[in-house]
GROMACS .gro file of C-alpha atoms in nm:
model
  351
    1MET     CA    1  -1.873  -0.513  -1.048
    2SER     CA    2  -1.681  -0.320  -1.378
    3THR     CA    3  -1.410  -0.509  -1.549
    4LEU     CA    4  -1.242  -0.147  -1.501
    5GLU     CA    5  -1.312  -0.091  -1.136
    6LYS     CA    6  -1.016  -0.241  -0.844
    7LEU     CA    7  -1.101  -0.453  -0.678
    8PRO     CA    8  -1.064  -0.500  -0.360
    9VAL     CA    9  -0.826  -0.728  -0.146
   10THR     CA   10  -0.875  -0.802   0.227
   11VAL     CA   11  -0.515  -0.858   0.429
   12ILE     CA   12  -0.588  -1.163   0.715
   13THR     CA   13  -0.317  -1.137   0.940
   14GLY     CA   14  -0.275  -1.227   1.296
   15PHE     CA   15  -0.031  -1.467   1.527
   16LEU     CA   16  -0.062  -1.849   1.516
   17GLY     CA   17  -0.479  -1.988   1.592
   18SER     CA   18  -0.545  -1.594   1.671
   19GLY     CA   19  -0.885  -1.752   1.451
   20LYS     CA   20  -0.828  -1.622   1.067
   21THR     CA   21  -0.892  -1.996   0.946
   22THR     CA   22  -1.227  -1.921   1.153
   23LEU     CA   23  -1.346  -1.570   1.048
   24ILE     CA   24  -1.262  -1.733   0.666
   25ARG     CA   25  -1.519  -1.975   0.713
   26HIS     CA   26  -1.765  -1.700   0.913
   27LEU     CA   27  -1.728  -1.520   0.573
   28MET     CA   28  -1.786  -1.726   0.329
   29GLN     CA   29  -2.094  -1.847   0.431
   30ASN     CA   30  -2.253  -1.502   0.444
   31PRO     CA   31  -2.049  -1.277   0.169
   32GLN     CA   32  -2.391  -1.113   0.167
   33GLY     CA   33  -2.368  -1.139  -0.221
   34LYS     CA   34  -1.992  -1.096  -0.285
   35ARG     CA   35  -1.819  -1.357  -0.490
   36LEU     CA   36  -1.562  -1.435  -0.287
   37ALA     CA   37  -1.210  -1.575  -0.354
   38VAL     CA   38  -0.952  -1.684  -0.091
   39VAL     CA   39  -0.572  -1.748  -0.068
   40VAL     CA   40  -0.443  -1.907   0.214
   41ASN     CA   41  -0.004  -1.936   0.297
   42GLU     CA   42   0.045  -2.140   0.591
   43PHE     CA   43   0.361  -2.283   0.723
   44GLY     CA   44   0.541  -2.627   0.665
   45ASP     CA   45   0.355  -2.847   0.353
   46VAL     CA   46   0.033  -2.977   0.588
   47GLY     CA   47  -0.268  -2.792   0.395
   48VAL     CA   48  -0.466  -2.768   0.710
   49ASP     CA   49  -0.691  -2.393   0.657
   50GLY     CA   50  -0.716  -2.489   0.344
   51GLU     CA   51  -0.866  -2.803   0.291
   52ILE     CA   52  -1.114  -2.611   0.584
   53LEU     CA   53  -1.170  -2.365   0.339
   54LYS     CA   54  -1.254  -2.601   0.079
   55SER     CA   55  -1.531  -2.886   0.287
   56CYS     CA   56  -1.737  -2.552   0.327
   57ALA     CA   57  -1.722  -2.406   0.012
   58ILE     CA   58  -2.065  -2.188  -0.139
   59PRO     CA   59  -2.187  -2.112  -0.459
   60ASP     CA   60  -1.989  -1.746  -0.404
   61CYS     CA   61  -1.698  -1.854  -0.305
   62PRO     CA   62  -1.682  -2.196  -0.469
   63ALA     CA   63  -1.355  -2.436  -0.473
   64GLU     CA   64  -1.187  -2.386  -0.796
   65ASN     CA   65  -1.149  -2.040  -0.568
   66ILE     CA   66  -0.968  -2.131  -0.286
   67MET     CA   67  -0.630  -2.094  -0.323
   68GLU     CA   68  -0.382  -2.306  -0.146
   69LEU     CA   69   0.039  -2.095  -0.100
   70ALA     CA   70   0.199  -2.433   0.063
   71ASN     CA   71   0.589  -2.407   0.183
   72GLY     CA   72   0.706  -2.010   0.228
   73CYS     CA   73   0.574  -1.697   0.339
   74ILE     CA   74   0.341  -1.507   0.158
   75CYS     CA   75   0.551  -1.196   0.160
   76CYS     CA   76   0.950  -1.375   0.083
   77THR     CA   77   0.743  -1.492  -0.205
   78VAL     CA   78   0.584  -1.219  -0.373
   79ALA     CA   79   0.712  -1.275  -0.716
   80ASP     CA   80   0.695  -1.639  -0.716
   81ASP     CA   81   0.412  -1.751  -0.515
   82PHE     CA   82   0.198  -1.441  -0.488
   83ILE     CA   83   0.160  -1.286  -0.828
   84PRO     CA   84   0.129  -1.501  -1.025
   85THR     CA   85  -0.168  -1.689  -0.772
   86ILE     CA   86  -0.373  -1.296  -0.750
   87GLU     CA   87  -0.356  -1.298  -1.156
   88ALA     CA   88  -0.500  -1.656  -1.145
   89LEU     CA   89  -0.776  -1.512  -0.929
   90MET     CA   90  -0.845  -1.188  -1.137
   91ALA     CA   91  -0.843  -1.474  -1.482
   92LEU     CA   92  -1.095  -1.663  -1.285
   93ASP     CA   93  -1.486  -1.663  -1.518
   94PRO     CA   94  -1.707  -1.554  -1.328
   95ARG     CA   95  -1.448  -1.303  -1.156
   96PRO     CA   96  -1.449  -1.281  -0.751
   97ASP     CA   97  -1.554  -0.949  -0.593
   98HIS     CA   98  -1.381  -0.959  -0.333
   99ILE     CA   99  -1.007  -1.139  -0.255
  100LEU     CA  100  -0.907  -1.214   0.106
  101ILE     CA  101  -0.639  -1.300   0.231
  102GLU     CA  102  -0.519  -1.524   0.500
  103THR     CA  103  -0.182  -1.531   0.536
  104SER     CA  104   0.102  -1.760   0.746
  105GLY     CA  105   0.090  -1.638   1.181
  106LEU     CA  106   0.439  -1.586   1.099
  107ALA     CA  107   0.376  -1.372   0.846
  108LEU     CA  108   0.454  -0.955   0.843
  109PRO     CA  109   0.178  -0.798   0.614
  110LYS     CA  110   0.355  -0.507   0.538
  111PRO     CA  111   0.591  -0.628   0.303
  112LEU     CA  112   0.313  -0.827   0.200
  113LEU     CA  113   0.142  -0.496   0.120
  114LYS     CA  114   0.418  -0.354  -0.056
  115ALA     CA  115   0.369  -0.637  -0.330
  116PHE     CA  116   0.034  -0.453  -0.431
  117ASP     CA  117   0.271  -0.136  -0.574
  118TRP     CA  118   0.349  -0.407  -0.814
  119PRO     CA  119   0.233  -0.278  -1.212
  120ASP     CA  120   0.146  -0.588  -1.301
  121ILE     CA  121  -0.133  -0.570  -1.017
  122ARG     CA  122  -0.138  -0.236  -0.985
  123SER     CA  123  -0.360  -0.020  -1.105
  124LYS     CA  124  -0.640  -0.348  -1.067
  125ILE     CA  125  -0.677  -0.418  -0.752
  126THR     CA  126  -0.693  -0.221  -0.339
  127VAL     CA  127  -0.562  -0.321  -0.054
  128ASP     CA  128  -0.947  -0.249   0.097
  129GLY     CA  129  -0.822  -0.331   0.438
  130VAL     CA  130  -0.595  -0.544   0.696
  131ILE     CA  131  -0.702  -0.693   0.957
  132ALA     CA  132  -0.539  -0.845   1.300
  133LEU     CA  133  -0.684  -1.125   1.475
  134ALA     CA  134  -0.583  -1.093   1.799
  135ASP     CA  135  -0.630  -1.405   2.102
  136ALA     CA  136  -0.720  -1.205   2.396
  137GLU     CA  137  -0.663  -1.485   2.614
  138ALA     CA  138  -0.305  -1.500   2.500
  139VAL     CA  139  -0.206  -1.131   2.497
  140ALA     CA  140  -0.350  -1.078   2.819
  141ALA     CA  141  -0.152  -1.337   2.951
  142GLY     CA  142   0.147  -1.085   2.913
  143ARG     CA  143   0.288  -1.240   2.586
  144PHE     CA  144   0.344  -0.921   2.406
  145ALA     CA  145   0.487  -0.684   2.608
  146PRO     CA  146   0.300  -0.384   2.580
  147ASN     CA  147   0.609  -0.120   2.652
  148VAL     CA  148   0.895  -0.238   2.448
  149ALA     CA  149   1.181   0.039   2.630
  150ALA     CA  150   1.107  -0.131   2.957
  151VAL     CA  151   1.192  -0.411   2.768
  152ASP     CA  152   1.479  -0.279   2.564
  153ALA     CA  153   1.581  -0.142   2.926
  154GLN     CA  154   1.573  -0.530   3.123
  155ARG     CA  155   1.794  -0.628   2.839
  156LEU     CA  156   2.039  -0.410   2.821
  157ALA     CA  157   1.981  -0.430   3.242
  158ASP     CA  158   2.019  -0.844   3.216
  159ASP     CA  159   2.330  -0.937   3.002
  160SER     CA  160   2.157  -1.332   2.930
  161ILE     CA  161   1.889  -1.172   2.799
  162ASP     CA  162   2.030  -1.095   2.401
  163HIS     CA  163   1.774  -1.081   2.146
  164GLU     CA  164   1.406  -0.996   2.128
  165THR     CA  165   1.171  -1.278   2.075
  166PRO     CA  166   1.040  -1.268   1.759
  167LEU     CA  167   0.758  -1.399   1.831
  168SER     CA  168   0.651  -1.037   2.042
  169GLU     CA  169   0.726  -0.903   1.685
  170VAL     CA  170   0.554  -1.020   1.450
  171PHE     CA  171   0.283  -0.908   1.622
  172GLU     CA  172   0.385  -0.547   1.707
  173ASP     CA  173   0.407  -0.510   1.338
  174GLN     CA  174   0.058  -0.700   1.289
  175ILE     CA  175  -0.080  -0.451   1.477
  176SER     CA  176   0.134  -0.160   1.387
  177CYS     CA  177  -0.023  -0.214   1.016
  178ALA     CA  178  -0.359  -0.270   1.107
  179ASP     CA  179  -0.706  -0.088   1.038
  180ILE     CA  180  -0.929  -0.309   1.218
  181ILE     CA  181  -0.818  -0.540   1.518
  182LEU     CA  182  -1.073  -0.848   1.571
  183LEU     CA  183  -0.982  -0.942   1.999
  184THR     CA  184  -1.108  -1.368   1.948
  185LYS     CA  185  -1.171  -1.537   2.197
  186PRO     CA  186  -1.279  -1.319   2.520
  187ASP     CA  187  -1.504  -1.586   2.724
  188LEU     CA  188  -1.167  -1.724   2.804
  189ALA     CA  189  -1.025  -1.429   2.856
  190GLY     CA  190  -1.298  -1.328   3.047
  191PRO     CA  191  -1.389  -0.935   3.138
  192ASP     CA  192  -1.039  -0.901   3.301
  193GLY     CA  193  -0.864  -1.063   3.043
  194VAL     CA  194  -1.001  -0.814   2.710
  195ALA     CA  195  -0.943  -0.520   2.889
  196LYS     CA  196  -0.654  -0.635   2.953
  197ALA     CA  197  -0.547  -0.755   2.645
  198LYS     CA  198  -0.708  -0.420   2.466
  199GLU     CA  199  -0.461  -0.183   2.655
  200VAL     CA  200  -0.169  -0.399   2.505
  201ILE     CA  201  -0.302  -0.348   2.165
  202ALA     CA  202  -0.349   0.054   2.209
  203ALA     CA  203   0.002   0.047   2.393
  204GLU     CA  204   0.104  -0.135   2.088
  205ALA     CA  205  -0.073   0.094   1.808
  206PRO     CA  206   0.083   0.407   1.635
  207ARG     CA  207  -0.250   0.500   1.597
  208PRO     CA  208  -0.631   0.473   1.737
  209LEU     CA  209  -0.772   0.124   1.634
  210PRO     CA  210  -1.080   0.021   1.611
  211VAL     CA  211  -1.097  -0.268   1.882
  212VAL     CA  212  -1.381  -0.509   1.787
  213GLU     CA  213  -1.405  -0.904   2.046
  214VAL     CA  214  -1.569  -1.166   1.798
  215ALA     CA  215  -1.601  -1.497   1.930
  216GLU     CA  216  -1.642  -1.797   1.680
  217GLY     CA  217  -1.553  -1.615   1.376
  218GLU     CA  218  -1.959  -1.445   1.439
  219VAL     CA  219  -1.898  -1.067   1.247
  220ASP     CA  220  -2.120  -0.903   1.080
  221VAL     CA  221  -1.924  -0.905   0.790
  222ARG     CA  222  -2.007  -0.477   0.696
  223VAL     CA  223  -1.781  -0.433   1.003
  224VAL     CA  224  -1.486  -0.621   0.815
  225LEU     CA  225  -1.530  -0.553   0.451
  226GLY     CA  226  -1.558  -0.227   0.266
  227LEU     CA  227  -1.352  -0.063   0.482
  228GLU     CA  228  -1.192   0.100   0.226
  229ALA     CA  229  -0.860   0.186   0.315
  230ALA     CA  230  -0.673   0.105  -0.022
  231ALA     CA  231  -0.352   0.021   0.301
  232GLU     CA  232  -0.062   0.017  -0.049
  233ASP     CA  233  -0.134   0.420  -0.037
  234ASP     CA  234  -0.069   0.410   0.327
  235MET     CA  235   0.232   0.281   0.399
  236ASP     CA  236   0.403   0.533   0.602
  237ALA     CA  237   0.142   0.509   0.811
  238ARG     CA  238   0.205   0.125   0.881
  239PRO     CA  239   0.586   0.117   1.038
  240SER     CA  240   0.718  -0.166   1.072
  241HIS     CA  241   1.072  -0.319   1.270
  242HIS     CA  242   1.156  -0.540   0.961
  243ASP     CA  243   1.110  -0.131   0.767
  244ALA     CA  244   1.498  -0.169   0.642
  245PRO     CA  245   1.552  -0.369   0.316
  246HIS     CA  246   1.560  -0.751   0.321
  247ASP     CA  247   1.522  -0.725   0.643
  248HIS     CA  248   1.377  -0.972   0.731
  249ASP     CA  249   1.286  -1.413   0.724
  250HIS     CA  250   1.146  -1.684   0.893
  251ASP     CA  251   1.466  -1.851   0.968
  252ASP     CA  252   1.352  -1.754   1.352
  253PHE     CA  253   1.093  -2.063   1.301
  254GLU     CA  254   1.087  -2.388   1.199
  255SER     CA  255   0.847  -2.630   1.194
  256VAL     CA  256   0.920  -3.036   1.119
  257VAL     CA  257   0.602  -3.268   0.984
  258ILE     CA  258   0.516  -3.554   1.083
  259ASN     CA  259   0.288  -3.880   1.119
  260LEU     CA  260   0.083  -4.067   1.247
  261PRO     CA  261  -0.066  -4.369   1.244
  262GLU     CA  262  -0.461  -4.512   1.388
  263LEU     CA  263  -0.515  -4.413   1.733
  264SER     CA  264  -0.667  -4.567   1.985
  265ASP     CA  265  -0.748  -4.258   2.145
  266PRO     CA  266  -0.748  -3.921   2.062
  267ALA     CA  267  -0.655  -3.795   2.446
  268GLU     CA  268  -0.388  -4.005   2.502
  269LEU     CA  269  -0.256  -3.771   2.115
  270VAL     CA  270  -0.452  -3.438   2.281
  271GLY     CA  271  -0.152  -3.500   2.637
  272LYS     CA  272   0.125  -3.553   2.430
  273ILE     CA  273   0.085  -3.192   2.266
  274GLU     CA  274  -0.013  -3.031   2.599
  275ARG     CA  275   0.348  -3.198   2.734
  276LEU     CA  276   0.501  -3.070   2.334
  277ALA     CA  277   0.420  -2.717   2.480
  278ASN     CA  278   0.491  -2.744   2.793
  279GLU     CA  279   0.816  -2.844   2.851
  280MET     CA  280   0.943  -2.798   2.450
  281ASN     CA  281   0.776  -2.431   2.389
  282ILE     CA  282   0.604  -2.556   2.089
  283LEU     CA  283   0.350  -2.275   1.948
  284ARG     CA  284   0.080  -2.466   1.719
  285VAL     CA  285   0.069  -2.817   1.655
  286LYS     CA  286  -0.214  -2.916   1.431
  287GLY     CA  287  -0.354  -3.126   1.096
  288TYR     CA  288  -0.548  -3.443   1.072
  289ALA     CA  289  -0.509  -3.774   1.329
  290ALA     CA  290  -0.739  -4.107   1.221
  291VAL     CA  291  -0.906  -4.279   1.488
  292GLN     CA  292  -0.986  -4.670   1.540
  293GLY     CA  293  -1.321  -4.779   1.468
  294LYS     CA  294  -1.399  -4.428   1.361
  295PRO     CA  295  -1.550  -4.369   0.985
  296MET     CA  296  -1.414  -3.937   1.051
  297ARG     CA  297  -1.144  -3.764   0.997
  298LEU     CA  298  -0.998  -3.616   1.351
  299LEU     CA  299  -0.876  -3.226   1.287
  300VAL     CA  300  -0.564  -3.133   1.574
  301GLN     CA  301  -0.541  -2.756   1.653
  302ALA     CA  302  -0.365  -2.671   1.959
  303VAL     CA  303  -0.169  -2.319   2.059
  304GLY     CA  304   0.032  -2.370   2.309
  305ALA     CA  305  -0.139  -2.647   2.495
  306ARG     CA  306  -0.482  -2.549   2.392
  307VAL     CA  307  -0.585  -2.851   2.221
  308ARG     CA  308  -0.864  -2.844   2.044
  309HIS     CA  309  -1.006  -3.207   1.774
  310GLN     CA  310  -1.320  -3.245   1.645
  311PHE     CA  311  -1.416  -3.485   1.298
  312ASP     CA  312  -1.452  -3.342   1.071
  313ARG     CA  313  -1.543  -3.511   0.801
  314PRO     CA  314  -1.573  -3.931   0.692
  315TRP     CA  315  -1.251  -4.008   0.512
  316LYS     CA  316  -1.247  -4.038   0.088
  317PRO     CA  317  -1.283  -4.459   0.036
  318ASP     CA  318  -0.928  -4.406  -0.162
  319GLU     CA  319  -0.709  -4.225   0.150
  320ASN     CA  320  -0.471  -4.342   0.367
  321ARG     CA  321  -0.552  -4.347   0.687
  322LEU     CA  322  -0.237  -4.197   0.777
  323GLY     CA  323  -0.245  -3.868   0.964
  324ARG     CA  324   0.003  -3.562   0.918
  325VAL     CA  325   0.044  -3.260   1.164
  326VAL     CA  326   0.297  -3.017   1.173
  327VAL     CA  327   0.440  -2.871   1.440
  328ILE     CA  328   0.643  -2.537   1.438
  329ALA     CA  329   0.849  -2.326   1.710
  330GLU     CA  330   1.123  -2.142   1.720
  331HIS     CA  331   1.426  -2.224   1.556
  332ASP     CA  332   1.545  -2.287   1.904
  333ASP     CA  333   1.302  -2.490   2.051
  334ILE     CA  334   1.290  -2.802   1.763
  335ASP     CA  335   1.436  -3.071   1.829
  336GLU     CA  336   1.269  -3.294   1.560
  337ALA     CA  337   1.438  -3.592   1.785
  338ALA     CA  338   1.337  -3.454   2.132
  339ILE     CA  339   0.944  -3.391   1.978
  340GLY     CA  340   1.022  -3.797   1.790
  341GLY     CA  341   1.060  -3.865   2.181
  342VAL     CA  342   0.714  -3.708   2.370
  343LEU     CA  343   0.549  -3.838   2.055
  344ALA     CA  344   0.671  -4.202   2.047
  345GLY     CA  345   0.396  -4.449   1.997
  346VAL     CA  346   0.194  -4.221   1.875
  347ALA     CA  347   0.409  -4.047   1.597
  348GLU     CA  348   0.684  -4.107   1.374
  349PRO     CA  349   0.912  -3.812   1.138
  350ALA     CA  350   0.787  -3.799   0.806
  351GLU     CA  351   0.957  -3.855   0.514
   0.00000   0.00000   0.00000
């Protein structure tokens, strides 16, 4: 690629656990001859997604091309973190052909797009497209209302409803900013659930958007890269709940990091995570654990009460076999003492 050409960047957004990391891992392993670089933005200080992707590094996307931005939403730390990271990637030799940005599940994509207007990078990069991932099962279950007017009417009629859940606003903003929607986990939703999810997305989208069903992140790279959307020049077509200046923060969400001593049985931890979701409205749990007698590290990722775990790699000789998970929920649902009580016998609060 000529150094005079703008470097294309793809923003990959989506709600917590929608499958963003799985998609990026697939793109890394099927780069279609492109030299890729990846920016991963985590919520909380446990770099799960970045570690997963670095373990998948290949010559077309080596580990040094994978950078993490932790402990801060990428759309809120543009000057301090994002711009320097993009500049560092552009300075690599050889230079990447395409940058993938995985936002945290809580990030709003539009403020991030505005960052591409910064003079230092405006002439050097372009937003090839915004890809929004939506969990078909979650959307079909009605977690995001397709009729905002009806919700507002219900709120006015019911004194107990005095605020709009920020989760719905995040979802709507991600859909509104997208150039293409990837509907993930269609097998879990089933045909009826997929159809319902598509109805919800169509109702939220400000314009007709292509919706592609994707299982395990497997999608033809040509479908998602090379969109040439120049999204930074198309901001008016991407409405947001947070278009007003200084209208975006993440005080509605909070995370707590928990240390896990070695486990005797992963099923015990799974059961406790399910309890957190069912009894305390915990949205997301992700991290690592050590299992007694097992040389491999246990990767744990949960979306609500749906928990997935697998052994991902051997523990390194110099590593402390201490597990760590980050627990994410809306601010009012984070009670560190209560979370510790549910995890009693398995975990302790992180220092």
